[in-house]
PDB file of C-alpha atoms in Angstrom:
ATOM      1  CA  UNK B 138       0.000   0.000   0.000  1.00 55.00           C
ATOM      2  CA  UNK B 139       1.290   3.489  -0.858  1.00 71.00           C
ATOM      3  CA  UNK B 140       2.211   5.942   1.910  1.00 71.00           C
ATOM      4  CA  UNK B 141      -0.430   8.432   0.771  1.00 73.00           C
ATOM      5  CA  UNK B 142      -3.216   5.921   1.408  1.00 81.00           C
ATOM      6  CA  UNK B 143      -2.104   5.570   5.017  1.00 81.00           C
ATOM      7  CA  UNK B 144      -2.064   9.338   5.413  1.00 76.00           C
ATOM      8  CA  UNK B 145      -5.499   9.754   3.860  1.00 81.00           C
ATOM      9  CA  UNK B 146      -6.881   7.262   6.389  1.00 84.00           C
ATOM     10  CA  UNK B 147      -5.052   9.138   9.161  1.00 81.00           C
ATOM     11  CA  UNK B 148      -6.581  12.435   8.062  1.00 82.00           C
ATOM     12  CA  UNK B 149     -10.118  11.013   7.950  1.00 87.00           C
ATOM     13  CA  UNK B 150      -9.639   9.383  11.362  1.00 86.00           C
ATOM     14  CA  UNK B 151      -8.315  12.652  12.804  1.00 84.00           C
ATOM     15  CA  UNK B 152     -11.434  14.518  11.641  1.00 88.00           C
ATOM     16  CA  UNK B 153     -13.701  11.898  13.242  1.00 91.00           C
ATOM     17  CA  UNK B 154     -11.697  11.931  16.471  1.00 90.00           C
ATOM     18  CA  UNK B 155     -11.663  15.704  16.853  1.00 89.00           C
ATOM     19  CA  UNK B 156     -15.446  15.780  16.342  1.00 92.00           C
ATOM     20  CA  UNK B 157     -15.943  13.262  19.164  1.00 93.00           C
ATOM     21  CA  UNK B 158     -13.566  15.074  21.513  1.00 91.00           C
ATOM     22  CA  UNK B 159     -15.003  18.521  20.869  1.00 91.00           C
ATOM     23  CA  UNK B 160     -18.440  17.127  21.688  1.00 94.00           C
ATOM     24  CA  UNK B 161     -17.030  15.633  24.912  1.00 92.00           C
ATOM     25  CA  UNK B 162     -15.625  19.034  25.895  1.00 89.00           C
ATOM     26  CA  UNK B 163     -18.884  20.823  25.120  1.00 90.00           C
ATOM     27  CA  UNK B 164     -20.839  18.393  27.293  1.00 91.00           C
ATOM     28  CA  UNK B 165     -18.482  18.389  30.269  1.00 89.00           C
ATOM     29  CA  UNK B 166     -16.638  21.714  30.281  1.00 85.00           C
ATOM     30  CA  UNK B 167     -13.502  19.756  31.280  1.00 85.00           C
ATOM     31  CA  UNK B 168     -10.149  21.416  30.611  1.00 79.00           C
ATOM     32  CA  UNK B 169      -8.758  17.926  30.167  1.00 80.00           C
ATOM     33  CA  UNK B 170     -11.168  17.149  27.348  1.00 86.00           C
ATOM     34  CA  UNK B 171     -10.533  20.586  25.818  1.00 81.00           C
ATOM     35  CA  UNK B 172      -6.779  19.989  25.881  1.00 77.00           C
ATOM     36  CA  UNK B 173      -7.277  16.555  24.372  1.00 81.00           C
ATOM     37  CA  UNK B 174      -9.356  18.066  21.554  1.00 83.00           C
ATOM     38  CA  UNK B 175      -6.663  20.699  20.909  1.00 76.00           C
ATOM     39  CA  UNK B 176      -4.037  17.963  20.532  1.00 73.00           C
ATOM     40  CA  UNK B 177      -6.276  16.192  18.027  1.00 78.00           C
ATOM     41  CA  UNK B 178      -6.683  19.404  16.054  1.00 75.00           C
ATOM     42  CA  UNK B 179      -2.913  19.365  15.572  1.00 71.00           C
ATOM     43  CA  UNK B 180      -3.307  15.818  14.191  1.00 69.00           C
ATOM     44  CA  UNK B 181      -5.469  17.170  11.385  1.00 74.00           C
ATOM     45  CA  UNK B 182      -2.931  19.858  10.491  1.00 71.00           C
ATOM     46  CA  UNK B 183      -0.009  17.410  10.774  1.00 68.00           C
ATOM     47  CA  UNK B 184      -1.683  14.754   8.615  1.00 69.00           C
ATOM     48  CA  UNK B 185      -2.384  17.338   5.902  1.00 74.00           C
ATOM     49  CA  UNK B 186       1.219  18.569   6.034  1.00 71.00           C
ATOM     50  CA  UNK B 187       2.545  15.011   5.903  1.00 67.00           C
ATOM     51  CA  UNK B 188       0.475  14.358   2.768  1.00 72.00           C
ATOM     52  CA  UNK B 189       2.024  17.422   1.121  1.00 74.00           C
ATOM     53  CA  UNK B 190       5.577  16.437   2.039  1.00 70.00           C
ATOM     54  CA  UNK B 191       5.143  12.805   0.970  1.00 67.00           C
ATOM     55  CA  UNK B 192       3.795  13.999  -2.379  1.00 74.00           C
ATOM     56  CA  UNK B 193       6.931  16.114  -2.820  1.00 75.00           C
ATOM     57  CA  UNK B 194       9.189  13.246  -1.679  1.00 70.00           C
ATOM     58  CA  UNK B 195       7.624  10.960  -4.295  1.00 70.00           C
ATOM     59  CA  UNK B 196       8.596  13.196  -7.202  1.00 78.00           C
ATOM     60  CA  UNK B 197      11.177  11.643  -9.561  1.00 79.00           C
ATOM     61  CA  UNK B 198      14.721  13.071  -9.823  1.00 78.00           C
ATOM     62  CA  UNK B 199      15.131  16.123 -12.031  1.00 79.00           C
ATOM     63  CA  UNK B 200      17.935  18.389 -13.229  1.00 80.00           C
ATOM     64  CA  UNK B 201      17.963  20.396  -9.984  1.00 81.00           C
ATOM     65  CA  UNK B 202      17.482  17.366  -7.708  1.00 78.00           C
ATOM     66  CA  UNK B 203      19.366  14.450  -9.317  1.00 75.00           C
ATOM     67  CA  UNK B 204      19.051  12.341  -6.150  1.00 69.00           C
ATOM     68  CA  UNK B 205      15.299  12.874  -5.889  1.00 72.00           C
ATOM     69  CA  UNK B 206      13.218  14.626  -3.225  1.00 72.00           C
ATOM     70  CA  UNK B 207      13.150  11.950  -0.504  1.00 69.00           C
ATOM     71  CA  UNK B 208      14.363  14.255   2.259  1.00 71.00           C
ATOM     72  CA  UNK B 209      11.089  16.185   2.139  1.00 73.00           C
ATOM     73  CA  UNK B 210       9.763  13.523   4.533  1.00 68.00           C
ATOM     74  CA  UNK B 211      12.102  14.783   7.238  1.00 73.00           C
ATOM     75  CA  UNK B 212      10.511  18.236   7.066  1.00 75.00           C
ATOM     76  CA  UNK B 213       7.155  16.571   7.702  1.00 70.00           C
ATOM     77  CA  UNK B 214       8.477  14.757  10.756  1.00 71.00           C
ATOM     78  CA  UNK B 215      10.177  17.874  12.115  1.00 80.00           C
ATOM     79  CA  UNK B 216       7.150  20.127  11.650  1.00 78.00           C
ATOM     80  CA  UNK B 217       4.938  17.473  13.197  1.00 74.00           C
ATOM     81  CA  UNK B 218       7.223  17.327  16.226  1.00 81.00           C
ATOM     82  CA  UNK B 219       7.030  21.105  16.600  1.00 85.00           C
ATOM     83  CA  UNK B 220       3.232  21.008  16.351  1.00 80.00           C
ATOM     84  CA  UNK B 221       3.054  18.281  18.997  1.00 77.00           C
ATOM     85  CA  UNK B 222       5.266  20.397  21.252  1.00 85.00           C
ATOM     86  CA  UNK B 223       3.104  23.461  20.677  1.00 85.00           C
ATOM     87  CA  UNK B 224      -0.012  21.488  21.603  1.00 78.00           C
ATOM     88  CA  UNK B 225       1.673  20.340  24.815  1.00 81.00           C
ATOM     89  CA  UNK B 226       2.569  23.916  25.772  1.00 88.00           C
ATOM     90  CA  UNK B 227      -1.009  25.082  25.147  1.00 83.00           C
ATOM     91  CA  UNK B 228      -2.304  22.218  27.290  1.00 80.00           C
ATOM     92  CA  UNK B 229      -0.008  23.253  30.156  1.00 87.00           C
ATOM     93  CA  UNK B 230      -1.112  26.900  29.902  1.00 87.00           C
ATOM     94  CA  UNK B 231      -4.813  26.017  29.933  1.00 81.00           C
ATOM     95  CA  UNK B 232      -4.340  23.546  32.781  1.00 83.00           C
ATOM     96  CA  UNK B 233      -2.452  26.145  34.835  1.00 88.00           C
ATOM     97  CA  UNK B 234      -5.305  28.611  34.351  1.00 86.00           C
ATOM     98  CA  UNK B 235      -7.801  26.009  35.552  1.00 83.00           C
ATOM     99  CA  UNK B 236      -5.652  25.280  38.603  1.00 87.00           C
ATOM    100  CA  UNK B 237      -5.980  28.956  39.526  1.00 88.00           C
ATOM    101  CA  UNK B 238      -9.759  28.872  39.062  1.00 83.00           C
ATOM    102  CA  UNK B 239     -11.061  25.279  39.473  1.00 82.00           C
ATOM    103  CA  UNK B 240     -14.624  24.363  38.587  1.00 80.00           C
ATOM    104  CA  UNK B 241     -16.646  21.123  38.573  1.00 83.00           C
ATOM    105  CA  UNK B 242     -16.918  18.812  35.562  1.00 83.00           C
ATOM    106  CA  UNK B 243     -20.387  17.996  34.184  1.00 86.00           C
ATOM    107  CA  UNK B 244     -21.821  15.000  32.252  1.00 89.00           C
ATOM    108  CA  UNK B 245     -18.726  12.938  33.017  1.00 90.00           C
ATOM    109  CA  UNK B 246     -20.115   9.614  31.754  1.00 91.00           C
ATOM    110  CA  UNK B 247     -21.015  10.985  28.323  1.00 93.00           C
ATOM    111  CA  UNK B 248     -17.656  12.697  27.949  1.00 92.00           C
ATOM    112  CA  UNK B 249     -15.746   9.568  28.935  1.00 93.00           C
ATOM    113  CA  UNK B 250     -17.651   7.394  26.467  1.00 95.00           C
ATOM    114  CA  UNK B 251     -17.052   9.792  23.574  1.00 95.00           C
ATOM    115  CA  UNK B 252     -13.362  10.227  24.380  1.00 93.00           C
ATOM    116  CA  UNK B 253     -12.885   6.467  24.844  1.00 95.00           C
ATOM    117  CA  UNK B 254     -14.412   5.834  21.420  1.00 95.00           C
ATOM    118  CA  UNK B 255     -12.084   8.426  19.880  1.00 93.00           C
ATOM    119  CA  UNK B 256      -9.131   6.789  21.660  1.00 93.00           C
ATOM    120  CA  UNK B 257      -9.953   3.365  20.230  1.00 94.00           C
ATOM    121  CA  UNK B 258     -10.040   4.862  16.722  1.00 93.00           C
ATOM    122  CA  UNK B 259      -6.660   6.565  17.252  1.00 90.00           C
ATOM    123  CA  UNK B 260      -5.020   3.457  18.720  1.00 92.00           C
ATOM    124  CA  UNK B 261      -6.180   1.225  15.852  1.00 93.00           C
ATOM    125  CA  UNK B 262      -5.019   3.666  13.164  1.00 91.00           C
ATOM    126  CA  UNK B 263      -1.678   4.288  14.915  1.00 90.00           C
ATOM    127  CA  UNK B 264      -0.924   0.549  15.216  1.00 91.00           C
ATOM    128  CA  UNK B 265      -1.802   0.021  11.542  1.00 91.00           C
ATOM    129  CA  UNK B 266       0.379   2.962  10.445  1.00 88.00           C
ATOM    130  CA  UNK B 267       3.369   1.864  12.541  1.00 89.00           C
ATOM    131  CA  UNK B 268       3.320  -1.501  10.774  1.00 88.00           C
ATOM    132  CA  UNK B 269       3.125   0.305   7.453  1.00 86.00           C
ATOM    133  CA  UNK B 270       6.023   2.626   8.348  1.00 84.00           C
ATOM    134  CA  UNK B 271       8.284  -0.369   9.051  1.00 81.00           C
ATOM    135  CA  UNK B 272       7.367  -2.022   5.765  1.00 80.00           C
ATOM    136  CA  UNK B 273       7.743   1.182   3.720  1.00 78.00           C
ATOM    137  CA  UNK B 274      10.628   2.623   5.792  1.00 73.00           C
ATOM    138  CA  UNK B 275       8.883   6.002   5.944  1.00 74.00           C
ATOM    139  CA  UNK B 276       9.797   8.435   8.718  1.00 70.00           C
ATOM    140  CA  UNK B 277       6.814  10.630   7.800  1.00 66.00           C
ATOM    141  CA  UNK B 278       4.447   7.702   8.298  1.00 77.00           C
ATOM    142  CA  UNK B 279       6.155   6.736  11.552  1.00 81.00           C
ATOM    143  CA  UNK B 280       5.972  10.332  12.808  1.00 73.00           C
ATOM    144  CA  UNK B 281       2.245  10.492  12.099  1.00 74.00           C
ATOM    145  CA  UNK B 282       1.695   7.138  13.833  1.00 83.00           C
ATOM    146  CA  UNK B 283       3.674   8.190  16.911  1.00 81.00           C
ATOM    147  CA  UNK B 284       1.752  11.442  16.973  1.00 74.00           C
ATOM    148  CA  UNK B 285      -1.475   9.444  17.126  1.00 82.00           C
ATOM    149  CA  UNK B 286      -0.015   7.269  19.906  1.00 84.00           C
ATOM    150  CA  UNK B 287       0.820  10.418  21.866  1.00 78.00           C
ATOM    151  CA  UNK B 288      -2.815  11.410  21.435  1.00 80.00           C
ATOM    152  CA  UNK B 289      -3.859   7.998  22.790  1.00 88.00           C
ATOM    153  CA  UNK B 290      -1.793   8.523  25.953  1.00 82.00           C
ATOM    154  CA  UNK B 291      -3.228  12.006  26.306  1.00 78.00           C
ATOM    155  CA  UNK B 292      -6.766  10.667  26.095  1.00 87.00           C
ATOM    156  CA  UNK B 293      -6.152   7.854  28.591  1.00 87.00           C
ATOM    157  CA  UNK B 294      -4.684  10.280  31.109  1.00 81.00           C
ATOM    158  CA  UNK B 295      -7.534  12.713  30.643  1.00 85.00           C
ATOM    159  CA  UNK B 296     -10.175   9.979  30.991  1.00 90.00           C
ATOM    160  CA  UNK B 297      -8.656   8.807  34.282  1.00 87.00           C
ATOM    161  CA  UNK B 298      -8.369  12.347  35.610  1.00 85.00           C
ATOM    162  CA  UNK B 299     -11.911  13.361  34.674  1.00 88.00           C
ATOM    163  CA  UNK B 300     -13.409  10.155  36.126  1.00 91.00           C
ATOM    164  CA  UNK B 301     -11.628  10.703  39.436  1.00 90.00           C
ATOM    165  CA  UNK B 302     -12.762  14.326  39.837  1.00 88.00           C
ATOM    166  CA  UNK B 303     -16.410  13.564  40.835  1.00 88.00           C
ATOM    167  CA  UNK B 304     -15.313  10.499  42.839  1.00 88.00           C
ATOM    168  CA  UNK B 305     -12.831  12.417  44.990  1.00 89.00           C
ATOM    169  CA  UNK B 306     -14.123  15.958  44.796  1.00 88.00           C
ATOM    170  CA  UNK B 307     -10.600  17.127  43.857  1.00 89.00           C
ATOM    171  CA  UNK B 308     -11.271  19.745  41.212  1.00 86.00           C
ATOM    172  CA  UNK B 309      -7.527  20.323  40.754  1.00 88.00           C
ATOM    173  CA  UNK B 310      -6.994  16.722  39.598  1.00 87.00           C
ATOM    174  CA  UNK B 311      -8.296  17.349  36.069  1.00 83.00           C
ATOM    175  CA  UNK B 312      -5.704  20.052  35.177  1.00 82.00           C
ATOM    176  CA  UNK B 313      -2.869  18.250  36.991  1.00 85.00           C
ATOM    177  CA  UNK B 314      -3.379  15.115  34.895  1.00 78.00           C
ATOM    178  CA  UNK B 315      -3.402  17.332  31.803  1.00 76.00           C
ATOM    179  CA  UNK B 316      -0.014  18.801  32.757  1.00 84.00           C
ATOM    180  CA  UNK B 317       1.541  15.370  33.390  1.00 81.00           C
ATOM    181  CA  UNK B 318       0.376  14.041  30.024  1.00 78.00           C
ATOM    182  CA  UNK B 319       1.544  17.234  28.289  1.00 79.00           C
ATOM    183  CA  UNK B 320       5.067  16.634  29.604  1.00 84.00           C
ATOM    184  CA  UNK B 321       4.966  13.156  28.045  1.00 77.00           C
ATOM    185  CA  UNK B 322       3.899  14.707  24.736  1.00 76.00           C
ATOM    186  CA  UNK B 323       6.812  17.170  24.891  1.00 84.00           C
ATOM    187  CA  UNK B 324       9.201  14.240  25.161  1.00 82.00           C
ATOM    188  CA  UNK B 325       7.656  12.649  22.065  1.00 76.00           C
ATOM    189  CA  UNK B 326       7.935  15.968  20.215  1.00 81.00           C
ATOM    190  CA  UNK B 327      11.643  16.194  21.018  1.00 85.00           C
ATOM    191  CA  UNK B 328      12.183  12.665  19.686  1.00 80.00           C
ATOM    192  CA  UNK B 329      10.469  13.478  16.374  1.00 76.00           C
ATOM    193  CA  UNK B 330      12.464  16.679  15.845  1.00 84.00           C
ATOM    194  CA  UNK B 331      15.751  14.965  16.758  1.00 83.00           C
ATOM    195  CA  UNK B 332      15.138  12.180  14.238  1.00 75.00           C
ATOM    196  CA  UNK B 333      14.364  14.720  11.526  1.00 79.00           C
ATOM    197  CA  UNK B 334      17.619  16.573  12.205  1.00 79.00           C
ATOM    198  CA  UNK B 335      19.535  13.293  12.022  1.00 75.00           C
ATOM    199  CA  UNK B 336      17.941  12.486   8.664  1.00 71.00           C
ATOM    200  CA  UNK B 337      18.721  15.893   7.174  1.00 74.00           C
ATOM    201  CA  UNK B 338      22.363  15.437   8.221  1.00 74.00           C
ATOM    202  CA  UNK B 339      22.801  12.258   6.130  1.00 72.00           C
ATOM    203  CA  UNK B 340      22.774   9.742   8.955  1.00 78.00           C
ATOM    204  CA  UNK B 341      24.173   6.299   8.134  1.00 84.00           C
ATOM    205  CA  UNK B 342      21.990   3.254   7.542  1.00 88.00           C
ATOM    206  CA  UNK B 343      20.515   1.403  10.534  1.00 85.00           C
ATOM    207  CA  UNK B 344      22.463  -1.489  12.053  1.00 88.00           C
ATOM    208  CA  UNK B 345      20.531  -4.240  10.264  1.00 90.00           C
ATOM    209  CA  UNK B 346      21.250  -2.681   6.861  1.00 92.00           C
ATOM    210  CA  UNK B 347      24.920  -2.152   7.765  1.00 93.00           C
ATOM    211  CA  UNK B 348      25.137  -5.809   8.723  1.00 94.00           C
ATOM    212  CA  UNK B 349      23.631  -6.791   5.352  1.00 94.00           C
ATOM    213  CA  UNK B 350      26.205  -4.637   3.527  1.00 95.00           C
ATOM    214  CA  UNK B 351      29.075  -6.187   5.482  1.00 94.00           C
ATOM    215  CA  UNK B 352      27.778  -9.699   4.804  1.00 95.00           C
ATOM    216  CA  UNK B 353      27.839  -9.045   1.056  1.00 95.00           C
ATOM    217  CA  UNK B 354      31.316  -7.497   1.102  1.00 95.00           C
ATOM    218  CA  UNK B 355      32.668 -10.395   3.146  1.00 94.00           C
ATOM    219  CA  UNK B 356      31.557 -12.795   0.387  1.00 94.00           C
ATOM    220  CA  UNK B 357      33.670 -10.956  -2.188  1.00 94.00           C
ATOM    221  CA  UNK B 358      36.772 -10.135  -0.146  1.00 94.00           C
ATOM    222  CA  UNK B 359      39.868 -12.106  -1.134  1.00 92.00           C
ATOM    223  CA  UNK B 360      43.602 -11.762  -1.574  1.00 90.00           C
ATOM    224  CA  UNK B 361      42.850  -9.889  -4.822  1.00 92.00           C
ATOM    225  CA  UNK B 362      39.825  -7.822  -3.796  1.00 94.00           C
ATOM    226  CA  UNK B 363      39.396  -5.472  -0.875  1.00 93.00           C
ATOM    227  CA  UNK B 364      36.941  -2.696   0.017  1.00 94.00           C
ATOM    228  CA  UNK B 365      37.456   0.567   1.873  1.00 91.00           C
ATOM    229  CA  UNK B 366      35.904   4.015   2.300  1.00 89.00           C
ATOM    230  CA  UNK B 367      32.479   2.431   2.708  1.00 92.00           C
ATOM    231  CA  UNK B 368      29.925   5.184   3.243  1.00 91.00           C
ATOM    232  CA  UNK B 369      26.182   4.867   3.732  1.00 92.00           C
ATOM    233  CA  UNK B 370      23.324   7.335   4.105  1.00 87.00           C
ATOM    234  CA  UNK B 371      19.548   7.445   4.036  1.00 81.00           C
ATOM    235  CA  UNK B 372      17.142  10.010   2.643  1.00 74.00           C
ATOM    236  CA  UNK B 373      13.515   9.346   3.539  1.00 65.00           C
ATOM    237  CA  UNK B 374      12.677   5.888   2.212  1.00 66.00           C
ATOM    238  CA  UNK B 375      15.813   5.713   0.049  1.00 77.00           C
ATOM    239  CA  UNK B 376      19.130   4.055   0.986  1.00 86.00           C
ATOM    240  CA  UNK B 377      22.596   4.719  -0.468  1.00 90.00           C
ATOM    241  CA  UNK B 378      26.025   3.088  -0.153  1.00 94.00           C
ATOM    242  CA  UNK B 379      29.319   4.007  -1.803  1.00 93.00           C
ATOM    243  CA  UNK B 380      32.776   2.418  -1.564  1.00 93.00           C
ATOM    244  CA  UNK B 381      36.167   1.804  -3.166  1.00 93.00           C
ATOM    245  CA  UNK B 382      36.810  -1.649  -4.593  1.00 95.00           C
ATOM    246  CA  UNK B 383      40.542  -2.423  -5.040  1.00 94.00           C
ATOM    247  CA  UNK B 384      41.656  -5.068  -7.587  1.00 93.00           C
ATOM    248  CA  UNK B 385      44.946  -6.203  -9.180  1.00 94.00           C
ATOM    249  CA  UNK B 386      46.153  -3.712 -11.790  1.00 90.00           C
ATOM    250  CA  UNK B 387      46.783  -6.495 -14.338  1.00 92.00           C
ATOM    251  CA  UNK B 388      43.094  -7.458 -14.492  1.00 93.00           C
ATOM    252  CA  UNK B 389      41.367  -6.589 -17.738  1.00 93.00           C
ATOM    253  CA  UNK B 390      38.752  -3.843 -17.752  1.00 92.00           C
ATOM    254  CA  UNK B 391      36.070  -6.387 -18.607  1.00 93.00           C
ATOM    255  CA  UNK B 392      36.974  -8.690 -15.705  1.00 93.00           C
ATOM    256  CA  UNK B 393      37.078  -5.762 -13.233  1.00 93.00           C
ATOM    257  CA  UNK B 394      33.688  -4.529 -14.446  1.00 94.00           C
ATOM    258  CA  UNK B 395      32.219  -8.030 -14.121  1.00 94.00           C
ATOM    259  CA  UNK B 396      33.348  -8.249 -10.467  1.00 94.00           C
ATOM    260  CA  UNK B 397      32.056  -4.773  -9.674  1.00 95.00           C
ATOM    261  CA  UNK B 398      28.647  -5.540 -11.189  1.00 96.00           C
ATOM    262  CA  UNK B 399      28.442  -8.774  -9.170  1.00 95.00           C
ATOM    263  CA  UNK B 400      28.990  -6.847  -5.913  1.00 96.00           C
ATOM    264  CA  UNK B 401      26.494  -4.160  -6.956  1.00 95.00           C
ATOM    265  CA  UNK B 402      23.822  -6.759  -7.748  1.00 95.00           C
ATOM    266  CA  UNK B 403      24.427  -8.614  -4.469  1.00 96.00           C
ATOM    267  CA  UNK B 404      24.001  -5.383  -2.478  1.00 96.00           C
ATOM    268  CA  UNK B 405      20.782  -4.512  -4.324  1.00 95.00           C
ATOM    269  CA  UNK B 406      19.442  -8.016  -3.676  1.00 94.00           C
ATOM    270  CA  UNK B 407      20.313  -7.743   0.019  1.00 93.00           C
ATOM    271  CA  UNK B 408      18.715  -4.291   0.411  1.00 93.00           C
ATOM    272  CA  UNK B 409      16.081  -3.791  -2.310  1.00 89.00           C
ATOM    273  CA  UNK B 410      16.020  -0.311  -3.795  1.00 84.00           C
ATOM    274  CA  UNK B 411      19.416   0.766  -2.434  1.00 91.00           C
ATOM    275  CA  UNK B 412      21.550   3.073  -4.589  1.00 89.00           C
ATOM    276  CA  UNK B 413      25.057   1.613  -5.004  1.00 94.00           C
ATOM    277  CA  UNK B 414      28.172   3.523  -6.123  1.00 93.00           C
ATOM    278  CA  UNK B 415      31.409   1.538  -6.457  1.00 94.00           C
ATOM    279  CA  UNK B 416      34.685   3.133  -7.565  1.00 92.00           C
ATOM    280  CA  UNK B 417      37.191   0.551  -8.831  1.00 92.00           C
ATOM    281  CA  UNK B 418      40.895   1.162  -8.177  1.00 92.00           C
ATOM    282  CA  UNK B 419      44.130  -0.815  -8.613  1.00 92.00           C
ATOM    283  CA  UNK B 420      45.613  -2.360  -5.485  1.00 87.00           C
ATOM    284  CA  UNK B 421      47.704   0.183  -3.592  1.00 78.00           C
ATOM    285  CA  UNK B 422      46.092   3.210  -5.246  1.00 77.00           C
ATOM    286  CA  UNK B 423      43.644   5.700  -3.771  1.00 74.00           C
ATOM    287  CA  UNK B 424      41.393   8.299  -5.376  1.00 67.00           C
ATOM    288  CA  UNK B 425      42.632  11.882  -5.638  1.00 62.00           C
ATOM    289  CA  UNK B 426      40.460  13.152  -2.767  1.00 59.00           C
ATOM    290  CA  UNK B 427      41.860  10.509  -0.408  1.00 59.00           C
ATOM    291  CA  UNK B 428      45.451  11.301  -1.448  1.00 55.00           C
ATOM    292  CA  UNK B 429      44.776  14.986  -0.750  1.00 54.00           C
ATOM    293  CA  UNK B 430      43.824  14.221   2.818  1.00 51.00           C
ATOM    294  CA  UNK B 431      40.035  13.879   2.614  1.00 52.00           C
ATOM    295  CA  UNK B 432      39.122  12.106   5.879  1.00 51.00           C
ATOM    296  CA  UNK B 433      37.482   8.728   5.576  1.00 51.00           C
ATOM    297  CA  UNK B 434      33.891   8.641   6.845  1.00 52.00           C
ATOM    298  CA  UNK B 435      33.528   4.993   7.632  1.00 51.00           C
ATOM    299  CA  UNK B 436      30.119   3.352   7.802  1.00 51.00           C
ATOM    300  CA  UNK B 437      31.075   1.637  11.098  1.00 54.00           C
ATOM    301  CA  UNK B 438      30.238  -1.754   9.684  1.00 57.00           C
ATOM    302  CA  UNK B 439      30.084  -4.541  12.253  1.00 52.00           C
ATOM    303  CA  UNK B 440      33.129  -6.718  12.676  1.00 47.00           C
TER     304      UNK B 440
END
């Protein structure tokens, strides 16, 4: 299934959820339910922004962007993290105001039922999208799913707090629970922004992909063939690896090309869709940039 289909479902679910939560707030007057509805409103904005960024990321390479537009997904994840953080700050502000002027919560049962229904919808969609993000290796999809999971935790905390208010008579409990959950959301926001920054800075492939690369290279290493300056990076759903492949200088051009193509094919079979760049060099020789002192950025492949 394409990423956009997941995001369309997320957007529709977000609209349904915010309708349920706004109704819960109107019935109860709870600051917790209001804060929960505000967080869901951010879901709608974030899902729409993610759709835009994924559409840009899916564009084919062109003259100005020969490596494609995959990194647009990281902007989606970063903006989504900022929006989640903003929602958390607004929740804290509203909860602090309610602490200064507490008031009772009305129609608790109706509000809890509506919010619980919205929470079930969010949890189901988030679980489905997380599975999709692993299969499609999409940070934008993962960010949207984790955003929904943050909303689930918000709703659970709010439900507990609102239910306890009439049972205990502690009017301050509703805003306090909202503040605690908001701090959890801030942590999630930081994680999303940090991952986006890592992606925009050409972070290396994850450990399982690095292990797959090393396994392939180990098959082709010999007294005649060695590899160095192995570099990897990821851009959205795309993966890249580059390296030097050293061979005996007396080998014919055809034989050297045959060996290089075999390694390239093996890497693409091990990690489908990966972009492979292999520079062939005679044994004992290095490229000009290495001879001029360009530092080697190793991929930290496992031993």
